[in-house]
Amino acid sequence: MEHNNVTPYNSEYSKKSQVEDMFDNIAPKYDLLNHVLSMKIDVLWRNKLVKMLSNDKPELVLDVATGTGDLAITVQKGTGADVVGLDLSQQMLNVGIEKIRKQNLDGKISMQKGDAEQLPFEDNKFDGVTVAFGVRNFENLEKGLAELRRVVKENKSIYILEFSKVEGFLGPFYMFYFKNILPAIGRLVSKDNRAYTYLPDSVNAFPFGEKMKTILLNTGFKKVEYKKLSLGIATIYKATK
């Protein structure tokens, strides 16, 4: 199935609208579920991304699909940069704003509601752009990637952390967990019957590895490299403008 057509609720509304509703619905339980379901390995993945980003010595970073702000906070602490977090879901942002306030990072991280496919920023504004587990949710992947490229400075990079398919002998075991265990826990905790079924569906349909690299190059990035994490459960893509 075409990745742009995989939606959370299979309703008549646009994917963008459904994604916003889904994250509004699960926002109060999102952080708890995220860390439980990933056994906190997502923290290690974010740290690895920020370590790569820190080599660019950024002063201003945009974190797209920032959600509750986990990556934005990691970026700020790891690089010292000012960070703008942007997300479709106001409820997710509200959780993130409170988290940032509690860590006294209000002056370093700002959060705003917005659409990744129509970024409200001028060209060549940011020293780096990050997205963790967000590009799968773009309604139009190529349009979203083109916007990320537009707002990052020349010779600077965007960093995408995204789930990918585990290949090899562990693949079937991981997919069983992903398609059966994970959605059951998600439904139990979040009370949203579809949100954690959408996750494996969207991962299955999403391009990864060389396919994703080709899409990024076709979007106009001059150099793309990627690194598989944890046996291929996730991948970090670095695309340079």
Coordinates of N, CA, C and O in Angstrom, one line a residue, residues 33-190:
L33 N 3.5 5.4 27.3 CA 3.4 4.3 26.3 C 4.7 4.3 25.5 O 5.2 3.2 25.2
N34 N 5.2 5.4 25.1 CA 6.4 5.4 24.2 C 7.6 4.8 24.9 O 8.3 3.9 24.3
H35 N 7.8 5.1 26.2 CA 8.9 4.5 26.9 C 8.7 3.1 27.2 O 9.7 2.3 27.2
V36 N 7.5 2.7 27.6 CA 7.2 1.3 27.9 C 7.3 0.4 26.7 O 8.0 -0.6 26.7
L37 N 6.7 0.8 25.6 CA 6.7 0.0 24.4 C 8.1 -0.1 23.8 O 8.4 -1.1 23.1
S38 N 8.9 0.9 23.9 CA 10.3 0.8 23.3 C 11.3 0.4 24.3 O 12.5 0.3 24.0
M39 N 10.9 0.1 25.6 CA 11.8 -0.2 26.7 C 12.9 0.9 26.8 O 14.0 0.6 27.1
K40 N 12.5 2.1 26.6 CA 13.3 3.3 26.7 C 14.5 3.3 25.7 O 15.4 4.2 25.8
I41 N 14.5 2.4 24.7 CA 15.5 2.4 23.7 C 15.4 3.7 22.8 O 16.4 4.1 22.2
D42 N 14.2 4.3 22.8 CA 14.0 5.5 22.0 C 14.9 6.6 22.5 O 15.3 7.5 21.8
V43 N 15.2 6.6 23.8 CA 16.1 7.6 24.4 C 17.5 7.5 23.8 O 18.1 8.5 23.5
L44 N 18.0 6.3 23.7 CA 19.3 6.1 23.1 C 19.3 6.5 21.6 O 20.3 7.1 21.2
W45 N 18.3 6.3 20.9 CA 18.2 6.7 19.5 C 18.3 8.2 19.4 O 19.0 8.7 18.5
R46 N 17.5 8.9 20.2 CA 17.5 10.3 20.2 C 18.9 10.9 20.5 O 19.4 11.8 19.9
N47 N 19.5 10.3 21.5 CA 20.9 10.7 21.9 C 21.9 10.6 20.7 O 22.7 11.4 20.5
K48 N 21.7 9.5 20.0 CA 22.6 9.3 18.8 C 22.4 10.3 17.8 O 23.3 10.8 17.2
L49 N 21.1 10.6 17.5 CA 20.8 11.7 16.5 C 21.4 13.0 16.9 O 22.1 13.7 16.1
V50 N 21.3 13.4 18.2 CA 21.8 14.7 18.7 C 23.3 14.7 18.7 O 23.9 15.7 18.4
K51 N 23.9 13.6 18.9 CA 25.4 13.5 18.8 C 25.8 13.8 17.4 O 26.8 14.6 17.2
M52 N 25.1 13.3 16.4 CA 25.4 13.6 15.0 C 25.2 15.1 14.7 O 26.0 15.7 14.1
L53 N 24.1 15.6 15.2 CA 23.7 17.0 14.9 C 24.7 17.9 15.6 O 25.1 19.0 15.0
S54 N 25.2 17.6 16.7 CA 26.1 18.5 17.5 C 27.4 18.8 16.7 O 28.0 19.8 16.9
N55 N 27.8 17.9 15.8 CA 29.0 18.2 15.0 C 28.8 19.4 14.1 O 29.8 20.0 13.6
D56 N 27.6 19.7 13.8 CA 27.3 20.9 13.0 C 27.3 22.2 13.8 O 27.1 23.3 13.2
K57 N 27.4 22.1 15.1 CA 27.5 23.3 16.0 C 26.3 24.2 15.7 O 26.5 25.4 15.4
P58 N 25.1 23.7 15.7 CA 23.9 24.6 15.4 C 23.6 25.6 16.5 O 23.8 25.3 17.7
E59 N 23.1 26.7 16.0 CA 22.6 27.8 17.0 C 21.1 27.8 17.0 O 20.5 28.2 18.0
L60 N 20.4 27.4 15.9 CA 19.0 27.4 15.8 C 18.5 26.2 15.1 O 18.9 25.9 14.0
V61 N 17.7 25.4 15.8 CA 17.2 24.1 15.2 C 15.7 24.1 15.2 O 15.1 24.5 16.2
L62 N 15.2 23.5 14.2 CA 13.7 23.3 14.1 C 13.5 21.8 14.3 O 14.1 20.9 13.6
D63 N 12.6 21.5 15.3 CA 12.2 20.1 15.5 C 10.8 19.9 15.0 O 9.8 20.4 15.7
V64 N 10.6 19.2 13.9 CA 9.3 19.0 13.3 C 8.6 17.8 13.8 O 9.3 16.8 14.1
A65 N 7.3 17.8 14.0 CA 6.5 16.7 14.6 C 7.1 16.5 16.0 O 7.4 15.4 16.4
T66 N 7.3 17.6 16.7 CA 8.0 17.6 18.0 C 7.2 16.8 19.1 O 7.7 16.4 20.1
G67 N 5.9 16.7 18.9 CA 5.1 16.0 19.9 C 5.1 16.6 21.3 O 4.9 17.8 21.5
T68 N 5.5 15.8 22.2 CA 5.7 16.3 23.6 C 7.0 16.8 23.9 O 7.4 17.0 25.1
G69 N 7.8 17.0 22.9 CA 9.1 17.7 23.0 C 10.3 16.9 23.5 O 11.4 17.5 23.7
D70 N 10.3 15.6 23.5 CA 11.4 14.8 23.9 C 12.7 15.1 23.1 O 13.8 15.3 23.6
L71 N 12.5 15.1 21.8 CA 13.7 15.4 20.9 C 14.2 16.8 21.0 O 15.4 17.1 21.1
A72 N 13.2 17.8 21.1 CA 13.6 19.2 21.2 C 14.4 19.4 22.5 O 15.4 20.1 22.5
I73 N 14.0 18.8 23.6 CA 14.7 18.9 24.8 C 16.1 18.3 24.7 O 17.1 18.9 25.2
T74 N 16.2 17.1 24.1 CA 17.5 16.5 23.9 C 18.4 17.3 23.0 O 19.6 17.4 23.3
V75 N 17.9 17.9 22.0 CA 18.7 18.7 21.1 C 19.2 19.9 21.9 O 20.4 20.3 21.8
Q76 N 18.3 20.6 22.6 CA 18.8 21.8 23.4 C 19.9 21.4 24.4 O 20.9 22.1 24.4
K77 N 19.7 20.4 25.1 CA 20.7 20.0 26.1 C 22.0 19.5 25.5 O 23.1 19.7 26.0
G78 N 21.9 18.9 24.3 CA 23.0 18.3 23.7 C 23.8 19.2 22.9 O 25.0 19.0 22.6
T79 N 23.2 20.3 22.4 CA 23.9 21.3 21.5 C 24.0 22.7 22.0 O 24.8 23.5 21.5
G80 N 23.1 23.0 23.0 CA 23.0 24.4 23.5 C 22.3 25.3 22.6 O 22.1 26.5 22.8
A81 N 21.7 24.8 21.5 CA 21.0 25.6 20.5 C 19.7 26.0 21.0 O 19.1 25.4 21.9
D82 N 19.2 27.1 20.4 CA 17.7 27.5 20.6 C 16.9 26.5 19.7 O 17.4 26.2 18.5
V83 N 15.8 26.1 20.1 CA 15.0 25.1 19.4 C 13.6 25.6 19.2 O 13.0 26.1 20.2
V84 N 13.1 25.4 18.0 CA 11.6 25.7 17.8 C 11.0 24.3 17.5 O 11.4 23.6 16.6
G85 N 10.0 24.0 18.3 CA 9.3 22.7 18.2 C 8.0 23.0 17.5 O 7.2 23.9 17.9
L86 N 7.6 22.2 16.5 CA 6.4 22.4 15.7 C 5.6 21.1 15.6 O 6.2 20.1 15.3
D87 N 4.3 21.2 15.8 CA 3.5 19.9 15.7 C 2.1 20.3 15.3 O 1.6 21.4 15.6
L88 N 1.4 19.3 14.7 CA 0.0 19.5 14.3 C -0.9 19.4 15.5 O -2.0 20.0 15.6
S89 N -0.6 18.6 16.6 CA -1.4 18.4 17.7 C -1.2 19.3 18.8 O -0.2 19.3 19.5
Q90 N -2.2 20.1 19.1 CA -2.1 21.1 20.2 C -2.0 20.3 21.6 O -1.3 20.8 22.5
Q91 N -2.7 19.2 21.7 CA -2.7 18.5 23.0 C -1.3 17.9 23.3 O -0.8 17.9 24.4
M92 N -0.6 17.4 22.2 CA 0.7 17.0 22.4 C 1.6 18.2 22.8 O 2.5 18.0 23.7
L93 N 1.5 19.3 22.1 CA 2.3 20.5 22.4 C 2.0 20.9 23.9 O 3.0 21.3 24.5
N94 N 0.8 20.8 24.3 CA 0.5 21.3 25.7 C 1.3 20.4 26.7 O 1.8 21.0 27.7
V95 N 1.4 19.1 26.5 CA 2.2 18.3 27.4 C 3.7 18.7 27.3 O 4.4 18.8 28.3
G96 N 4.1 19.0 26.1 CA 5.5 19.4 25.9 C 5.8 20.7 26.5 O 6.9 20.9 27.2
I97 N 4.9 21.7 26.4 CA 5.1 23.0 27.0 C 5.3 22.9 28.5 O 6.2 23.5 29.1
E98 N 4.5 22.0 29.1 CA 4.6 21.9 30.6 C 5.9 21.2 31.0 O 6.6 21.5 32.0
K99 N 6.3 20.2 30.2 CA 7.6 19.5 30.4 C 8.8 20.5 30.3 O 9.7 20.5 31.1
I100 N 8.7 21.3 29.3 CA 9.8 22.3 29.1 C 9.8 23.3 30.2 O 10.9 23.7 30.7
R101 N 8.7 23.7 30.7 CA 8.6 24.7 31.8 C 9.2 24.1 33.1 O 9.9 24.8 33.8
K102 N 8.9 22.8 33.3 CA 9.4 22.2 34.5 C 10.9 22.1 34.5 O 11.6 22.0 35.5
Q103 N 11.5 22.0 33.3 CA 13.0 22.0 33.2 C 13.6 23.3 33.0 O 14.8 23.4 32.7
N104 N 12.8 24.4 33.1 CA 13.3 25.8 33.0 C 14.0 26.0 31.7 O 15.0 26.7 31.6
L105 N 13.4 25.5 30.6 CA 13.9 25.7 29.3 C 13.1 26.5 28.4 O 13.3 26.6 27.2
D106 N 12.1 27.2 29.0 CA 11.2 28.1 28.3 C 11.9 29.1 27.4 O 11.5 29.3 26.2
G107 N 13.0 29.6 27.9 CA 13.7 30.6 27.1 C 14.5 30.1 25.9 O 15.0 30.8 25.1
K108 N 14.7 28.7 25.9 CA 15.6 28.1 24.9 C 14.7 27.3 23.9 O 15.2 27.0 22.8
I109 N 13.5 26.8 24.3 CA 12.7 26.0 23.4 C 11.3 26.7 23.3 O 10.7 26.9 24.3
S110 N 10.9 27.0 22.1 CA 9.5 27.5 21.9 C 8.7 26.5 21.1 O 9.3 25.8 20.3
M111 N 7.5 26.3 21.4 CA 6.6 25.3 20.8 C 5.5 26.0 20.1 O 4.9 27.0 20.6
Q112 N 5.2 25.6 18.9 CA 4.1 26.2 18.1 C 3.4 25.1 17.3 O 3.9 24.2 16.8
K113 N 2.1 25.4 17.1 CA 1.2 24.5 16.2 C 1.5 24.8 14.8 O 1.6 26.0 14.4
G114 N 1.7 23.8 14.0 CA 1.9 24.1 12.5 C 2.0 22.8 11.7 O 2.0 21.7 12.3
D115 N 2.0 23.0 10.4 CA 1.9 21.9 9.5 C 3.3 21.7 8.8 O 3.8 22.7 8.2
A116 N 3.9 20.5 8.9 CA 5.2 20.3 8.3 C 5.2 20.5 6.8 O 6.3 20.8 6.2
E117 N 4.1 20.4 6.1 CA 4.0 20.6 4.7 C 3.8 22.0 4.3 O 3.8 22.3 3.1
Q118 N 3.6 22.9 5.3 CA 3.5 24.3 5.0 C 4.2 25.1 6.1 O 3.5 25.8 6.9
L119 N 5.5 25.0 6.2 CA 6.2 25.5 7.4 C 6.1 27.0 7.4 O 6.4 27.7 6.3
P120 N 5.8 27.6 8.5 CA 5.7 29.1 8.6 C 7.0 29.8 8.8 O 7.1 30.7 9.7
F121 N 8.0 29.4 8.1 CA 9.4 30.0 8.2 C 10.0 30.4 6.9 O 9.6 29.7 5.9
E122 N 10.9 31.4 6.9 CA 11.5 31.7 5.6 C 12.6 30.7 5.2 O 13.0 29.9 6.0
D123 N 13.0 30.8 4.0 CA 14.0 29.9 3.4 C 15.3 30.0 4.2 O 15.6 31.1 4.7
N124 N 16.1 29.0 4.3 CA 17.4 29.0 4.8 C 17.5 29.6 6.2 O 18.5 30.3 6.5
K125 N 16.6 29.3 7.1 CA 16.5 29.9 8.4 C 17.3 29.1 9.5 O 17.9 29.7 10.4
F126 N 17.3 27.7 9.4 CA 17.7 26.9 10.5 C 19.1 26.3 10.2 O 19.4 25.9 9.1
D127 N 19.9 26.1 11.3 CA 21.2 25.4 11.2 C 21.0 23.9 11.1 O 21.9 23.2 10.8
G128 N 19.8 23.4 11.5 CA 19.5 22.0 11.4 C 18.0 21.8 11.6 O 17.4 22.6 12.2
V129 N 17.5 20.7 11.0 CA 16.1 20.3 11.2 C 16.1 18.9 11.6 O 16.8 18.0 11.1
T130 N 15.3 18.6 12.6 CA 15.2 17.2 13.1 C 13.7 16.8 13.1 O 12.8 17.6 13.2
V131 N 13.5 15.5 12.9 CA 12.2 14.8 12.9 C 12.3 13.5 13.5 O 13.1 12.6 13.0
A132 N 11.7 13.2 14.6 CA 11.7 11.8 15.2 C 10.3 11.2 15.1 O 9.4 11.7 15.6
F133 N 10.2 10.1 14.3 CA 9.0 9.3 14.2 C 7.8 10.2 13.7 O 6.7 10.0 14.1
G134 N 8.2 11.1 12.8 CA 7.1 12.0 12.3 C 6.9 12.0 10.8 O 5.7 12.2 10.3
V135 N 7.9 11.7 10.0 CA 7.7 11.7 8.6 C 6.7 10.7 8.0 O 6.1 10.9 7.0
R136 N 6.6 9.6 8.8 CA 5.6 8.6 8.4 C 4.2 9.2 8.4 O 3.3 8.7 7.7
N137 N 4.0 10.2 9.2 CA 2.7 10.8 9.3 C 2.4 11.9 8.4 O 1.3 12.5 8.4
F138 N 3.4 12.3 7.6 CA 3.1 13.3 6.6 C 2.0 12.8 5.6 O 2.1 11.7 5.1
E139 N 1.1 13.7 5.3 CA 0.1 13.4 4.3 C 0.8 13.2 2.9 O 0.4 12.3 2.1
N140 N 1.7 14.1 2.6 CA 2.5 14.0 1.3 C 4.0 14.0 1.7 O 4.5 15.1 2.0
L141 N 4.6 12.9 1.7 CA 6.0 12.7 2.1 C 6.9 13.7 1.4 O 7.7 14.4 2.0
E142 N 6.8 13.6 0.1 CA 7.7 14.4 -0.8 C 7.6 15.9 -0.5 O 8.6 16.7 -0.4
K143 N 6.3 16.4 -0.3 CA 6.1 17.8 -0.1 C 6.7 18.2 1.3 O 7.3 19.3 1.5
G144 N 6.5 17.3 2.3 CA 7.0 17.6 3.6 C 8.5 17.7 3.6 O 9.1 18.6 4.2
L145 N 9.2 16.7 2.9 CA 10.6 16.7 2.9 C 11.2 17.9 2.1 O 12.2 18.5 2.5
A146 N 10.4 18.4 1.1 CA 10.8 19.6 0.4 C 10.8 20.8 1.3 O 11.6 21.7 1.2
E147 N 9.8 20.8 2.2 CA 9.7 21.9 3.1 C 10.8 21.9 4.1 O 11.4 23.0 4.5
L148 N 11.2 20.7 4.6 CA 12.3 20.6 5.5 C 13.6 21.1 4.8 O 14.4 21.9 5.4
R149 N 13.8 20.8 3.6 CA 14.9 21.2 2.8 C 14.9 22.7 2.6 O 16.0 23.4 2.7
R150 N 13.8 23.3 2.4 CA 13.6 24.7 2.1 C 14.1 25.6 3.3 O 14.8 26.6 3.1
V151 N 13.8 25.1 4.5 CA 14.0 26.0 5.7 C 15.4 25.8 6.3 O 15.8 26.6 7.2
V152 N 16.1 24.7 5.9 CA 17.5 24.5 6.4 C 18.5 25.3 5.6 O 18.3 25.5 4.4
K153 N 19.5 25.7 6.2 CA 20.6 26.5 5.5 C 21.3 25.7 4.5 O 21.4 24.5 4.6
E154 N 21.9 26.3 3.5 CA 22.8 25.7 2.5 C 23.9 25.0 3.3 O 24.5 25.5 4.2
N155 N 24.3 23.8 2.9 CA 25.4 23.0 3.4 C 25.1 22.5 4.9 O 25.9 21.9 5.5
K156 N 23.8 22.7 5.3 CA 23.4 22.2 6.6 C 22.5 21.0 6.3 O 22.1 20.7 5.2
S157 N 22.1 20.3 7.4 CA 21.5 19.0 7.2 C 20.1 18.9 8.0 O 19.9 19.5 9.0
I158 N 19.3 18.0 7.5 CA 18.1 17.5 8.3 C 18.4 16.1 8.8 O 19.2 15.4 8.1
Y159 N 17.9 15.8 9.9 CA 18.1 14.5 10.6 C 16.8 13.9 10.8 O 16.0 14.4 11.6
I160 N 16.6 12.7 10.3 CA 15.3 12.0 10.4 C 15.5 10.7 11.2 O 16.3 9.9 10.7
L161 N 14.8 10.5 12.3 CA 14.8 9.3 13.0 C 13.5 8.6 12.7 O 12.4 9.2 13.0
E162 N 13.5 7.4 12.2 CA 12.2 6.8 11.8 C 12.3 5.3 12.0 O 13.4 4.7 11.8
F163 N 11.2 4.7 12.2 CA 11.1 3.2 12.3 C 11.4 2.6 10.9 O 11.1 3.3 9.9
S164 N 12.0 1.4 10.9 CA 12.2 0.7 9.6 C 11.9 -0.7 9.9 O 11.6 -1.1 11.0
K165 N 11.9 -1.5 8.8 CA 11.6 -2.9 9.0 C 12.8 -3.7 9.4 O 13.9 -3.5 8.8
V166 N 12.7 -4.6 10.4 CA 13.8 -5.5 10.8 C 13.9 -6.6 9.8 O 12.9 -7.3 9.5
E167 N 15.0 -6.8 9.2 CA 15.2 -7.8 8.2 C 16.0 -9.0 8.8 O 16.6 -8.9 9.9
G168 N 16.0 -10.1 8.2 CA 16.8 -11.3 8.7 C 15.9 -12.1 9.6 O 14.7 -12.0 9.7
F169 N 16.6 -13.0 10.4 CA 15.9 -14.0 11.2 C 15.0 -13.4 12.3 O 14.0 -14.0 12.7
L170 N 15.4 -12.2 12.7 CA 14.6 -11.5 13.8 C 13.3 -10.9 13.3 O 12.5 -10.5 14.1
G171 N 13.3 -10.7 12.0 CA 12.1 -10.0 11.4 C 10.8 -10.5 11.8 O 9.9 -9.7 12.3
P172 N 10.5 -11.8 11.7 CA 9.2 -12.3 12.0 C 8.8 -12.1 13.5 O 7.7 -11.8 13.8
F173 N 9.8 -12.3 14.4 CA 9.5 -12.1 15.8 C 9.2 -10.7 16.1 O 8.3 -10.4 16.9
Y174 N 9.9 -9.8 15.5 CA 9.7 -8.3 15.7 C 8.3 -8.0 15.2 O 7.6 -7.2 15.9
M175 N 8.0 -8.5 14.0 CA 6.7 -8.1 13.4 C 5.5 -8.7 14.3 O 4.5 -8.0 14.4
F176 N 5.7 -9.8 14.9 CA 4.7 -10.4 15.7 C 4.4 -9.4 16.9 O 3.3 -9.1 17.3
Y177 N 5.5 -9.0 17.5 CA 5.4 -8.0 18.6 C 4.7 -6.7 18.2 O 3.8 -6.2 18.8
F178 N 5.2 -6.3 17.0 CA 4.7 -5.0 16.5 C 3.3 -5.0 16.1 O 2.5 -4.0 16.3
K179 N 2.8 -6.1 15.6 CA 1.4 -6.2 15.1 C 0.4 -6.7 16.1 O -0.8 -6.5 15.9
N180 N 0.9 -7.4 17.1 CA 0.0 -8.1 18.1 C 0.1 -7.5 19.5 O -0.8 -7.1 20.1
I181 N 1.3 -7.6 20.0 CA 1.5 -7.2 21.4 C 1.4 -5.7 21.6 O 0.7 -5.2 22.5
L182 N 2.2 -5.0 20.8 CA 2.2 -3.5 20.9 C 0.8 -2.9 20.8 O 0.4 -2.1 21.7
P183 N 0.0 -3.2 19.8 CA -1.3 -2.6 19.7 C -2.2 -2.9 20.9 O -3.0 -2.1 21.4
A184 N -2.1 -4.2 21.4 CA -2.9 -4.5 22.6 C -2.6 -3.7 23.8 O -3.5 -3.2 24.5
I185 N -1.3 -3.5 24.1 CA -0.9 -2.6 25.2 C -1.3 -1.2 24.9 O -1.8 -0.5 25.8
G186 N -1.1 -0.7 23.7 CA -1.5 0.6 23.4 C -3.0 0.9 23.6 O -3.4 1.9 24.1
R187 N -3.8 -0.1 23.2 CA -5.3 0.1 23.4 C -5.7 0.1 24.8 O -6.5 0.9 25.3
L188 N -5.0 -0.8 25.6 CA -5.3 -0.9 27.0 C -5.0 0.4 27.7 O -5.8 0.9 28.6
V189 N -3.8 1.0 27.4 CA -3.4 2.2 28.2 C -4.0 3.5 27.6 O -4.4 4.4 28.3
S190 N -4.1 3.6 26.3 CA -4.5 4.9 25.7 C -6.0 5.0 25.4 O -6.5 6.0 25.2

